[in-house]
């Protein structure tokens, strides 16, 4: 029987620390967040310890807790950051008056990578009041310092301890003879090349960037001068109704934290109250594909100012501040896991925005119309997903039409009970807009994103509203036909026109229609359009893919009809072509009218059609020069 030997992994601590400290985080600047986060968690832990003691009615003068009952009521957590020295001799000290660490805590939590004092049995699923969970945050300090010194005294033991760690994985622990205040002090000496991260202005900006919303004072001391860095208490932020009553403060907060002047906002809050925020409505129109960057705080500490997934995709007209105590951060604590909690929170926050817009529709229509004009595309995106939202909002949506760009309520009034006709593509609309407008026919351009989807759904939300898709072929049904005498008169020239168009799978028809300035109208069935697209693609693709397309073309070609080029007898140029006796001239004019119609309809031309255009142009040039010489 073969023997199986078992071995234990060997870990290069220096290499591990280098990976965590220099490659896990996006910037060395993040060390400020990590030490600030640890300080905040320590204060939270001390508060919870007091709460447990108070609830068990044992909070009194007790050396085990290191506090007195009177101190309990007066306790206020705070963080002090102090800068001293200059250049490579600069030292950054971060001090908190939180729970502190005992000797056992130091061995467990500072000296074991991945061990966190804030986690339960399940690292990701445990409920906790703390921010950190992975036990690796302190290692980020090695990005800016070659040594981390921690002085601490636990509220439970009262023994002062020192821990010194180095990036090679070694550390020392010793008991101090002096009695430190309860809490923790972290000392970082500037590492060569990291002077920028120790500059007072940069430290202050970073403290505000990460900790602006912390509920405890964060103080910065430089050259004997101490000042408050984070914002004063903003407990009102958790209450949507208070947000409404503090409009100027909310808008000022948006400017200070997001660097942009806003004029309106929507309060956000989930049903549980564990996730909330402020959705600032962007004061400018934005592109549908623009990044949706939001600023997210986990338990008051900034996790990311570039979060893209905390609001629904349709809310791209929103830039939000989000605070939460339930979403789960990744190890770098710069993003959140895509899980059921995030899905639920995103859905509920989207509902807040939706309901506020509905409230505007009922009570503040002028305010709503202002934002619809600025962010109509986003509003339409939501309406396509939400029938109830569409039912309330559709009246204010605007559409391009042959009567100009109008709000839908105006177009419905113009239709006067008749169905609303619309095209499904922009090119279809461009083909028929002149003809329809000349005949006072109301046609809506449904070719832009979301427009046809909304128009198709109107009859489901209001049975009195009827919509009908209109194709260029259907517009041609309103044309005036020829008399029997005209048919006989133009029979010969029509055959010449048909022969000229035959290679393009197109046929000619003579009609009368308005406006007279439009000489021809090109219409094409969906099957014929599909075939045309395939043929154009074959010309531009590889031989292998061309063979595949040729096989597909064979199936489409059997069923596809011809396109039609309608010549307008009311147009003087067309009238002159029909009177011409030169067959070559009629053929060239027909080909020129064909390519002109393609360009008017924004159809891409294939190589044969481009060649056709060149031949027709040259023919007319030669003909014109010849006439000039004869004259």
Coordinates of C-alpha atoms in Angstrom, one line a residue:
X1 CA 0.0 0.0 0.0
X2 CA 1.4 3.4 -0.9
X3 CA 2.0 5.9 1.9
X4 CA 0.4 9.4 1.7
X5 CA 2.3 12.1 3.4
X6 CA 0.6 15.3 4.6
X7 CA 2.2 18.7 4.6
X8 CA 1.3 22.2 5.7
X9 CA 1.4 25.2 3.4
X10 CA 4.4 27.4 3.9
X11 CA 3.5 31.1 3.7
X12 CA 6.0 33.9 2.9
X13 CA 4.8 36.5 5.3
X14 CA 6.8 39.3 3.7
X15 CA 5.4 38.4 0.2
X16 CA 1.9 38.1 1.6
X17 CA 2.1 41.5 3.2
X18 CA 3.4 43.0 0.0
X19 CA 0.5 41.6 -2.0
X20 CA -2.1 42.8 0.6
X21 CA -0.5 46.2 1.2
X22 CA 0.5 47.1 -2.4
X23 CA -1.9 45.2 -4.6
X24 CA -5.2 44.8 -2.8
X25 CA -6.0 48.5 -2.6
X26 CA -6.4 51.1 -5.4
X27 CA -4.1 53.7 -3.8
X28 CA -1.8 54.1 -0.8
X29 CA -4.1 56.8 0.3
X30 CA -6.5 54.1 1.5
X31 CA -4.4 53.6 4.7
X32 CA -6.1 56.7 6.1
X33 CA -9.4 54.9 5.7
X34 CA -8.2 51.7 7.3
X35 CA -6.8 53.3 10.5
X36 CA -9.8 55.6 10.7
X37 CA -12.0 52.6 10.3
X38 CA -10.3 50.7 13.1
X39 CA -10.6 53.7 15.4
X40 CA -14.3 54.0 14.6
X41 CA -14.9 50.3 15.2
X42 CA -13.0 50.5 18.5
X43 CA -15.3 53.3 19.7
X44 CA -18.4 51.4 18.5
X45 CA -17.2 48.3 20.5
X46 CA -16.7 50.3 23.6
X47 CA -20.2 51.8 23.3
X48 CA -21.7 48.3 22.8
X49 CA -19.8 47.0 25.8
X50 CA -21.3 49.8 27.9
X51 CA -24.8 49.1 26.5
X52 CA -24.6 45.4 27.4
X53 CA -23.3 46.3 30.9
X54 CA -26.1 48.9 31.4
X55 CA -28.8 46.5 30.3
X56 CA -27.5 43.8 32.7
X57 CA -27.5 46.5 35.5
X58 CA -23.9 45.9 36.5
X59 CA -22.5 49.2 35.2
X60 CA -20.9 50.7 38.3
X61 CA -17.5 51.4 39.6
X62 CA -15.7 48.3 38.4
X63 CA -12.1 47.8 37.6
X64 CA -13.0 45.0 35.1
X65 CA -14.7 47.6 33.0
X66 CA -12.2 50.4 33.9
X67 CA -15.0 53.0 34.1
X68 CA -17.4 54.5 36.6
X69 CA -21.2 54.9 36.2
X70 CA -20.8 58.6 36.0
X71 CA -18.3 58.2 33.2
X72 CA -20.7 56.0 31.3
X73 CA -23.1 58.8 30.7
X74 CA -20.4 61.3 29.7
X75 CA -18.5 59.0 27.3
X76 CA -18.1 60.4 23.8
X77 CA -15.9 58.7 21.3
X78 CA -13.4 60.7 19.4
X79 CA -10.4 60.3 17.0
X80 CA -7.4 62.5 17.1
X81 CA -4.9 62.5 14.2
X82 CA -1.6 64.3 14.9
X83 CA 1.3 65.2 12.5
X84 CA 4.8 65.9 13.7
X85 CA 8.2 66.3 12.2
X86 CA 9.0 67.0 8.6
X87 CA 10.1 65.2 5.4
X88 CA 11.2 61.6 5.9
X89 CA 11.1 62.2 9.6
X90 CA 7.4 62.9 9.7
X91 CA 5.3 60.9 12.0
X92 CA 1.5 60.4 11.8
X93 CA -0.3 59.4 15.0
X94 CA -3.9 58.2 15.0
X95 CA -5.5 58.0 18.5
X96 CA -8.9 56.8 19.6
X97 CA -10.5 56.4 23.0
X98 CA -12.3 53.1 22.0
X99 CA -12.2 49.7 23.6
X100 CA -8.5 49.1 23.2
X101 CA -6.6 45.7 22.9
X102 CA -5.6 43.3 25.5
X103 CA -2.4 41.2 25.2
X104 CA -4.6 38.3 24.0
X105 CA -6.3 40.5 21.5
X106 CA -3.0 41.7 20.1
X107 CA -1.8 38.1 19.5
X108 CA -5.1 37.2 17.9
X109 CA -6.0 40.2 15.8
X110 CA -2.8 42.1 15.0
X111 CA -0.5 39.1 14.5
X112 CA -2.7 36.7 12.4
X113 CA -3.4 37.8 8.9
X114 CA -7.1 37.4 8.1
X115 CA -8.2 37.3 11.7
X116 CA -10.7 40.1 12.5
X117 CA -12.0 41.1 15.9
X118 CA -15.3 42.1 14.2
X119 CA -16.4 38.8 12.6
X120 CA -18.7 36.1 13.7
X121 CA -18.7 32.4 12.7
X122 CA -19.4 33.3 9.1
X123 CA -17.1 36.0 7.8
X124 CA -19.4 37.3 5.1
X125 CA -22.9 36.6 6.5
X126 CA -22.5 37.7 10.1
X127 CA -24.4 40.7 11.3
X128 CA -22.1 43.3 12.9
X129 CA -22.0 46.9 13.9
X130 CA -18.5 47.1 12.7
X131 CA -17.1 48.1 9.3
X132 CA -14.0 45.9 9.1
X133 CA -14.3 42.1 8.7
X134 CA -11.2 40.8 7.1
X135 CA -8.4 41.6 9.6
X136 CA -6.0 42.9 6.9
X137 CA -6.7 46.7 7.0
X138 CA -3.8 47.6 9.2
X139 CA -1.4 46.1 6.7
X140 CA -2.2 48.9 4.3
X141 CA 0.0 51.1 6.5
X142 CA 3.1 49.4 5.2
X143 CA 2.4 51.2 1.9
X144 CA 3.6 54.4 3.6
X145 CA 5.6 53.2 6.5
X146 CA 8.3 50.6 7.2
X147 CA 7.1 50.1 10.7
X148 CA 3.7 50.1 12.5
X149 CA 3.8 50.9 16.2
X150 CA 0.6 50.3 18.2
X151 CA 0.2 51.5 21.8
X152 CA -3.0 50.3 23.4
X153 CA -4.8 49.8 26.7
X154 CA -7.9 47.6 26.9
X155 CA -10.9 48.9 28.7
X156 CA -11.3 45.3 30.1
X157 CA -7.7 44.7 31.5
X158 CA -6.2 48.2 32.0
X159 CA -2.7 46.9 31.0
X160 CA -0.7 49.2 28.6
X161 CA 0.8 47.3 25.6
X162 CA 3.1 48.0 22.7
X163 CA 3.1 46.1 19.3
X164 CA 5.7 46.8 16.6
X165 CA 5.2 45.2 13.2
X166 CA 7.5 45.2 10.1
X167 CA 6.7 44.3 6.5
X168 CA 9.0 41.2 6.6
X169 CA 6.4 39.6 8.9
X170 CA 8.2 40.0 12.2
X171 CA 6.7 41.8 15.2
X172 CA 7.4 42.4 18.9
X173 CA 5.1 42.8 21.9
X174 CA 5.9 44.2 25.3
X175 CA 4.1 45.5 28.4
X176 CA 4.6 49.1 29.2
X177 CA 5.3 50.5 32.7
X178 CA 3.4 53.7 31.9
X179 CA -0.4 53.8 32.1
X180 CA -1.9 54.9 28.8
X181 CA -5.4 56.2 28.4
X182 CA -8.0 53.6 27.4
X183 CA -7.9 53.2 23.6
X184 CA -5.3 52.8 20.9
X185 CA -2.5 55.0 19.3
X186 CA -1.0 54.0 16.0
X187 CA 2.3 55.6 15.0
X188 CA 3.5 55.6 11.4
X189 CA 6.9 57.1 10.4
X190 CA 7.1 58.3 6.8
X191 CA 8.6 55.8 4.4
X192 CA 11.0 57.3 1.8
X193 CA 8.9 58.3 -1.3
X194 CA 5.7 58.6 0.7
X195 CA 6.1 62.2 1.8
X196 CA 3.1 63.3 -0.2
X197 CA 0.8 61.2 2.0
X198 CA 2.0 62.9 5.1
X199 CA 1.4 66.5 3.9
X200 CA -1.1 68.2 6.3
X201 CA -3.4 69.3 3.4
X202 CA -3.5 65.8 2.0
X203 CA -4.1 64.1 5.4
X204 CA -6.9 66.6 6.1
X205 CA -8.5 66.0 2.7
X206 CA -8.3 62.2 3.1
X207 CA -9.8 62.3 6.6
X208 CA -12.7 64.3 5.3
X209 CA -13.0 62.2 2.1
X210 CA -13.4 58.9 4.1
X211 CA -14.8 60.1 7.4
X212 CA -17.0 63.2 6.7
X213 CA -20.1 61.4 8.0
X214 CA -18.6 59.7 11.0
X215 CA -20.8 60.2 14.1
X216 CA -17.7 60.9 16.3
X217 CA -15.4 64.0 16.1
X218 CA -12.3 63.5 14.0
X219 CA -9.7 66.0 15.0
X220 CA -6.5 66.9 13.1
X221 CA -3.6 68.4 15.1
X222 CA -0.7 70.1 13.2
X223 CA 1.9 72.4 14.9
X224 CA -0.2 72.7 18.0
X225 CA -3.3 73.7 16.2
X226 CA -6.3 71.3 16.4
X227 CA -9.5 71.5 14.3
X228 CA -12.5 69.4 13.5
X229 CA -12.2 67.7 10.2
X230 CA -15.5 65.8 9.7
X231 CA -19.0 67.3 9.5
X232 CA -21.0 68.2 12.6
X233 CA -23.7 65.8 13.6
X234 CA -26.0 64.9 10.7
X235 CA -28.5 62.7 12.5
X236 CA -31.3 64.3 10.5
X237 CA -29.9 62.5 7.4
X238 CA -31.6 59.3 8.4
X239 CA -35.1 60.8 8.3
X240 CA -36.6 61.5 4.9
X241 CA -39.0 64.0 6.2
X242 CA -36.3 66.0 8.0
X243 CA -34.4 66.0 4.7
X244 CA -37.3 67.8 3.1
X245 CA -37.4 70.4 5.8
X246 CA -33.6 71.0 5.6
X247 CA -33.4 71.7 1.9
X248 CA -30.5 74.2 2.0
X249 CA -28.4 72.0 4.3
X250 CA -29.0 69.0 2.1
X251 CA -28.0 70.8 -1.1
X252 CA -24.9 72.3 0.7
X253 CA -24.0 68.7 1.8
X254 CA -24.2 67.6 -1.8
X255 CA -21.8 70.3 -2.8
X256 CA -19.3 69.6 0.0
X257 CA -19.2 65.9 -0.6
X258 CA -19.7 65.6 -4.3
X259 CA -18.3 68.9 -5.6
X260 CA -21.4 69.8 -7.7
X261 CA -24.1 72.3 -7.3
X262 CA -27.5 70.7 -7.2
X263 CA -30.9 72.3 -7.1
X264 CA -33.2 69.4 -6.2
X265 CA -33.1 66.0 -4.6
X266 CA -35.1 62.9 -3.6
X267 CA -34.9 61.3 -0.1
X268 CA -34.1 57.6 -0.2
X269 CA -34.8 54.9 2.4
X270 CA -35.5 51.2 2.4
X271 CA -38.4 49.7 4.4
X272 CA -36.0 48.4 7.0
X273 CA -34.3 51.8 7.4
X274 CA -30.9 50.1 7.1
X275 CA -30.1 51.7 3.7
X276 CA -30.9 55.2 2.8
X277 CA -29.5 58.3 1.2
X278 CA -30.1 61.4 -0.9
X279 CA -30.6 61.1 -4.7
X280 CA -29.5 64.4 -6.2
X281 CA -31.0 65.2 -9.5
X282 CA -28.3 66.2 -12.0
X283 CA -28.7 69.8 -13.1
X284 CA -27.6 68.9 -16.6
X285 CA -28.7 66.4 -19.3
X286 CA -26.5 63.2 -19.3
X287 CA -25.9 60.5 -21.9
X288 CA -27.7 57.2 -21.5
X289 CA -24.4 55.3 -21.5
X290 CA -22.7 57.6 -19.0
X291 CA -21.4 55.9 -15.9
X292 CA -23.6 55.9 -12.9
X293 CA -21.2 56.8 -10.1
X294 CA -22.6 57.1 -6.6
X295 CA -21.0 57.8 -3.2
X296 CA -21.6 55.0 -0.7
X297 CA -20.9 54.9 3.0
X298 CA -20.9 51.7 5.1
X299 CA -21.7 52.5 8.7
X300 CA -20.7 56.2 8.1
X301 CA -17.4 55.3 6.5
X302 CA -16.9 56.0 2.8
X303 CA -16.6 52.7 0.8
X304 CA -16.6 54.1 -2.7
X305 CA -17.3 57.3 -4.6
X306 CA -17.6 55.4 -7.9
X307 CA -20.2 52.8 -7.0
X308 CA -22.2 51.9 -10.2
X309 CA -24.6 49.2 -9.0
X310 CA -26.5 50.7 -6.0
X311 CA -29.3 52.2 -8.1
X312 CA -31.3 50.8 -11.1
X313 CA -29.8 51.4 -14.5
X314 CA -32.6 53.7 -15.5
X315 CA -31.7 56.2 -12.8
X316 CA -28.7 57.6 -14.7
X317 CA -30.0 61.2 -14.1
X318 CA -29.3 60.7 -10.4
X319 CA -26.0 61.1 -8.5
X320 CA -26.6 59.9 -4.9
X321 CA -25.2 59.7 -1.4
X322 CA -26.0 56.3 0.0
X323 CA -25.4 55.1 3.6
X324 CA -26.0 51.5 4.7
X325 CA -25.2 49.1 7.5
X326 CA -26.3 45.9 5.7
X327 CA -24.5 45.6 2.4
X328 CA -21.4 43.4 2.3
X329 CA -18.1 45.0 1.2
X330 CA -15.4 43.1 -0.7
X331 CA -12.0 42.5 1.0
X332 CA -10.7 45.9 -0.3
X333 CA -13.8 47.5 1.0
X334 CA -14.1 49.6 -2.1
X335 CA -17.1 47.7 -3.7
X336 CA -20.0 45.6 -2.6
X337 CA -20.9 42.0 -3.4
X338 CA -23.6 41.5 -5.9
X339 CA -26.0 39.4 -3.8
X340 CA -29.6 39.3 -2.7
X341 CA -29.1 42.1 -0.2
X342 CA -27.8 44.5 -2.8
X343 CA -30.6 43.5 -5.3
X344 CA -33.3 44.2 -2.6
X345 CA -31.7 47.5 -1.6
X346 CA -31.3 48.6 -5.2
X347 CA -34.9 47.8 -6.0
X348 CA -36.3 49.7 -2.9
X349 CA -34.1 52.7 -3.6
X350 CA -35.4 52.8 -7.2
X351 CA -39.0 52.6 -5.8
X352 CA -38.3 55.7 -3.7
X353 CA -37.3 57.6 -6.8
X354 CA -40.3 56.3 -8.8
X355 CA -42.7 57.2 -6.0
X356 CA -41.3 60.7 -5.7
X357 CA -41.8 61.3 -9.4
X358 CA -45.4 60.1 -9.1
X359 CA -45.9 62.5 -6.1
X360 CA -44.6 65.4 -8.3
X361 CA -47.0 64.4 -11.0
X362 CA -49.9 64.8 -8.6
X363 CA -48.8 67.8 -6.5
X364 CA -46.0 69.6 -8.4
X365 CA -46.5 69.1 -12.1
X366 CA -44.4 72.1 -13.0
X367 CA -41.4 70.7 -11.1
X368 CA -41.9 67.4 -12.8
X369 CA -42.1 68.9 -16.3
X370 CA -38.8 70.7 -15.6
X371 CA -37.0 67.4 -14.8
X372 CA -38.7 65.5 -17.6
X373 CA -37.5 68.0 -20.2
X374 CA -33.9 67.6 -18.8
X375 CA -33.9 63.9 -18.2
X376 CA -36.7 62.6 -20.5
X377 CA -34.7 59.6 -21.8
X378 CA -34.3 58.2 -18.2
X379 CA -37.9 58.8 -17.4
X380 CA -38.9 56.9 -20.6
X381 CA -36.6 54.1 -19.6
X382 CA -38.5 53.7 -16.3
X383 CA -41.9 54.0 -18.0
X384 CA -41.1 51.1 -20.3
X385 CA -40.4 48.9 -17.3
X386 CA -43.2 50.2 -15.1
X387 CA -46.8 50.3 -16.4
X388 CA -48.1 52.3 -13.4
X389 CA -45.4 54.9 -13.8
X390 CA -46.2 55.1 -17.5
X391 CA -49.9 55.5 -16.7
X392 CA -49.1 58.7 -14.7
X393 CA -46.3 60.1 -16.8
X394 CA -47.0 59.5 -20.5
X395 CA -48.9 62.8 -20.9
X396 CA -45.7 64.8 -20.4
X397 CA -43.4 62.7 -22.6
X398 CA -42.5 64.5 -25.9
X399 CA -42.2 63.0 -29.3
X400 CA -41.1 64.1 -32.8
X401 CA -44.0 64.3 -35.2
X402 CA -45.1 65.8 -38.4
X403 CA -46.8 68.4 -36.3
X404 CA -43.5 69.3 -34.6
X405 CA -42.1 68.1 -31.3
X406 CA -45.0 68.0 -28.9
X407 CA -46.0 66.5 -25.6
X408 CA -48.1 63.3 -26.0
X409 CA -51.1 65.0 -24.4
X410 CA -51.1 67.6 -27.2
X411 CA -50.7 64.9 -29.9
X412 CA -53.6 63.0 -28.5
X413 CA -55.7 66.1 -28.6
X414 CA -54.7 66.7 -32.2
X415 CA -55.6 63.2 -33.2
X416 CA -59.1 63.9 -31.9
X417 CA -60.1 60.3 -31.3
X418 CA -58.3 58.9 -34.3
X419 CA -55.5 56.4 -33.9
X420 CA -52.0 57.8 -33.3
X421 CA -49.9 56.7 -36.3
X422 CA -46.2 56.1 -35.7
X423 CA -43.2 54.7 -37.5
X424 CA -40.9 52.1 -35.8
X425 CA -37.6 53.5 -37.2
X426 CA -36.2 56.9 -37.8
X427 CA -35.5 56.0 -41.5
X428 CA -39.1 55.1 -42.1
X429 CA -40.2 58.4 -40.5
X430 CA -37.7 60.4 -42.7
X431 CA -39.1 58.7 -45.8
X432 CA -42.7 59.7 -45.2
X433 CA -42.5 62.8 -43.1
X434 CA -42.7 65.2 -46.1
X435 CA -45.5 63.4 -47.7
X436 CA -47.5 63.0 -44.4
X437 CA -46.9 66.6 -43.4
X438 CA -48.1 67.9 -46.8
X439 CA -51.3 66.0 -46.3
X440 CA -51.8 67.2 -42.7
X441 CA -51.3 63.6 -41.5
X442 CA -50.2 63.2 -37.9
X443 CA -47.3 60.7 -37.8
X444 CA -45.1 60.2 -34.7
X445 CA -41.5 59.2 -35.0
X446 CA -41.2 56.1 -32.8
X447 CA -37.7 55.3 -34.0
X448 CA -35.8 56.7 -31.0
X449 CA -35.0 54.5 -28.1
X450 CA -38.0 53.6 -25.9
X451 CA -40.5 55.7 -28.0
X452 CA -42.1 52.9 -30.0
X453 CA -42.2 50.7 -26.8
X454 CA -44.1 53.4 -25.0
X455 CA -46.5 54.0 -28.0
X456 CA -47.2 50.3 -28.3
X457 CA -48.2 50.1 -24.6
X458 CA -50.5 53.1 -24.5
X459 CA -53.7 51.1 -25.3
X460 CA -52.9 48.8 -22.4
X461 CA -52.9 51.6 -19.9
X462 CA -55.8 53.5 -21.5
X463 CA -58.4 51.7 -23.6
X464 CA -59.4 55.0 -25.3
X465 CA -55.9 55.4 -26.8
X466 CA -55.3 53.6 -30.0
X467 CA -51.9 53.5 -31.8
X468 CA -51.1 52.1 -35.2
X469 CA -47.7 51.5 -36.7
X470 CA -47.4 53.1 -40.1
X471 CA -45.0 52.0 -42.9
X472 CA -44.1 53.9 -46.1
X473 CA -46.2 51.5 -48.1
X474 CA -49.3 52.5 -46.2
X475 CA -48.6 56.1 -46.8
X476 CA -48.5 55.4 -50.5
X477 CA -52.1 54.1 -50.3
X478 CA -53.2 57.7 -49.9
X479 CA -51.6 58.7 -53.2
X480 CA -53.7 59.7 -56.2
X481 CA -53.6 57.2 -59.0
X482 CA -53.4 58.0 -62.8
X483 CA -56.2 58.3 -65.2
X484 CA -56.6 55.7 -67.9
X485 CA -55.4 58.1 -70.5
X486 CA -52.3 58.9 -68.4
X487 CA -51.6 55.2 -67.9
X488 CA -51.7 54.6 -71.7
X489 CA -49.6 57.7 -72.3
X490 CA -46.8 56.8 -69.9
X491 CA -46.8 53.0 -70.4
X492 CA -43.7 53.0 -72.6
X493 CA -41.6 55.3 -70.3
X494 CA -42.7 53.3 -67.3
X495 CA -41.4 50.1 -68.9
X496 CA -38.0 51.9 -69.4
X497 CA -38.0 53.0 -65.7
X498 CA -38.8 49.4 -64.6
X499 CA -36.0 48.0 -66.7
X500 CA -33.6 50.5 -65.2
X501 CA -34.6 49.5 -61.6
X502 CA -34.8 45.8 -62.2
X503 CA -31.1 45.1 -61.2
X504 CA -31.8 46.7 -57.9
X505 CA -34.9 44.5 -57.3
X506 CA -37.1 47.7 -57.4
X507 CA -40.1 48.6 -59.5
X508 CA -41.4 52.0 -60.6
X509 CA -44.9 53.4 -60.1
X510 CA -46.4 56.7 -61.1
X511 CA -48.6 58.6 -58.6
X512 CA -49.7 62.0 -57.6
X513 CA -49.0 63.2 -54.1
X514 CA -48.0 66.2 -52.0
X515 CA -45.7 67.9 -51.5
X516 CA -45.0 68.6 -55.2
X517 CA -41.4 69.4 -54.3
X518 CA -40.8 65.7 -53.5
X519 CA -40.0 63.9 -56.8
X520 CA -39.8 60.3 -55.6
X521 CA -40.6 58.2 -52.5
X522 CA -38.8 54.9 -51.9
X523 CA -40.5 52.2 -49.9
X524 CA -39.3 48.7 -49.0
X525 CA -40.8 45.7 -47.2
X526 CA -39.2 44.2 -44.2
X527 CA -38.1 41.1 -46.0
X528 CA -36.6 43.1 -48.8
X529 CA -34.9 45.3 -46.3
X530 CA -33.4 42.2 -44.6
X531 CA -32.1 40.9 -47.9
X532 CA -30.6 44.3 -48.8
X533 CA -28.8 44.4 -45.4
X534 CA -27.4 40.9 -46.0
X535 CA -26.2 41.9 -49.5
X536 CA -24.4 44.9 -48.2
X537 CA -22.8 42.9 -45.4
X538 CA -21.5 40.2 -47.8
X539 CA -19.6 42.9 -49.7
X540 CA -17.8 44.0 -46.5
X541 CA -17.1 40.7 -44.7
X542 CA -14.8 37.7 -45.0
X543 CA -15.3 34.9 -47.5
X544 CA -16.2 32.4 -44.8
X545 CA -18.9 34.6 -43.4
X546 CA -20.0 35.5 -46.9
X547 CA -20.8 31.9 -47.6
X548 CA -23.0 31.7 -44.5
X549 CA -24.8 34.9 -45.5
X550 CA -25.3 33.6 -49.1
X551 CA -27.1 30.5 -47.6
X552 CA -29.3 32.8 -45.5
X553 CA -30.0 35.0 -48.5
X554 CA -31.2 32.1 -50.5
X555 CA -34.0 31.5 -48.0
X556 CA -35.0 35.2 -47.8
X557 CA -34.8 35.8 -51.5
X558 CA -37.6 33.4 -52.3
X559 CA -40.1 35.3 -50.1
X560 CA -38.9 38.9 -50.3
X561 CA -40.8 41.3 -52.4
X562 CA -39.5 44.2 -54.5
X563 CA -39.0 47.7 -53.2
X564 CA -41.0 50.4 -54.9
X565 CA -39.9 53.8 -56.2
X566 CA -43.0 56.1 -56.5
X567 CA -42.5 59.0 -59.1
X568 CA -44.6 62.1 -58.2
X569 CA -46.4 63.4 -61.3
X570 CA -47.0 66.6 -59.5
X571 CA -43.2 67.3 -59.5
X572 CA -42.1 69.3 -62.5
X573 CA -38.8 67.4 -62.9
X574 CA -40.6 64.1 -63.0
X575 CA -43.0 65.5 -65.5
X576 CA -40.1 66.5 -67.8
X577 CA -38.6 63.0 -67.5
X578 CA -41.9 61.4 -68.6
X579 CA -42.0 63.7 -71.6
X580 CA -38.4 62.7 -72.7
X581 CA -38.0 60.6 -75.8
X582 CA -34.4 59.6 -75.3
X583 CA -34.4 56.2 -73.7
X584 CA -30.9 56.6 -72.4
X585 CA -31.9 59.9 -70.8
X586 CA -34.9 58.3 -69.0
X587 CA -32.7 55.4 -67.8
X588 CA -30.1 57.7 -66.4
X589 CA -32.7 60.0 -64.8
X590 CA -34.4 57.0 -63.2
X591 CA -31.1 55.7 -61.8
X592 CA -30.3 59.1 -60.4
X593 CA -33.7 59.4 -58.8
X594 CA -33.2 56.0 -57.3
X595 CA -29.9 56.8 -55.6
X596 CA -31.2 60.2 -54.5
X597 CA -34.2 58.4 -52.8
X598 CA -31.8 56.1 -51.0
X599 CA -29.8 59.0 -49.7
X600 CA -32.9 60.8 -48.6
X601 CA -34.0 57.7 -46.7
X602 CA -30.5 57.2 -45.2
X603 CA -30.0 53.8 -46.7
X604 CA -26.4 52.7 -47.0
X605 CA -25.5 52.0 -50.7
X606 CA -23.7 49.0 -51.9
X607 CA -20.9 49.0 -54.5
X608 CA -23.3 48.5 -57.5
X609 CA -25.5 51.4 -56.4
X610 CA -22.4 53.7 -55.9
X611 CA -21.3 52.7 -59.4
X612 CA -24.8 53.5 -60.7
X613 CA -24.7 57.0 -59.1
X614 CA -21.3 57.7 -60.7
X615 CA -22.4 56.5 -64.2
X616 CA -25.6 58.6 -64.0
X617 CA -23.7 61.7 -62.9
X618 CA -21.2 61.3 -65.7
X619 CA -24.0 60.7 -68.2
X620 CA -25.7 64.0 -67.3
X621 CA -22.4 65.9 -67.4
X622 CA -21.6 64.6 -70.8
X623 CA -25.2 65.3 -72.0
X624 CA -25.0 68.8 -70.6
X625 CA -21.7 69.6 -72.2
X626 CA -22.9 68.2 -75.5
X627 CA -26.0 70.4 -75.4
X628 CA -23.8 73.4 -74.6
X629 CA -21.6 72.8 -77.6
X630 CA -24.6 72.4 -79.9
X631 CA -26.0 75.6 -78.8

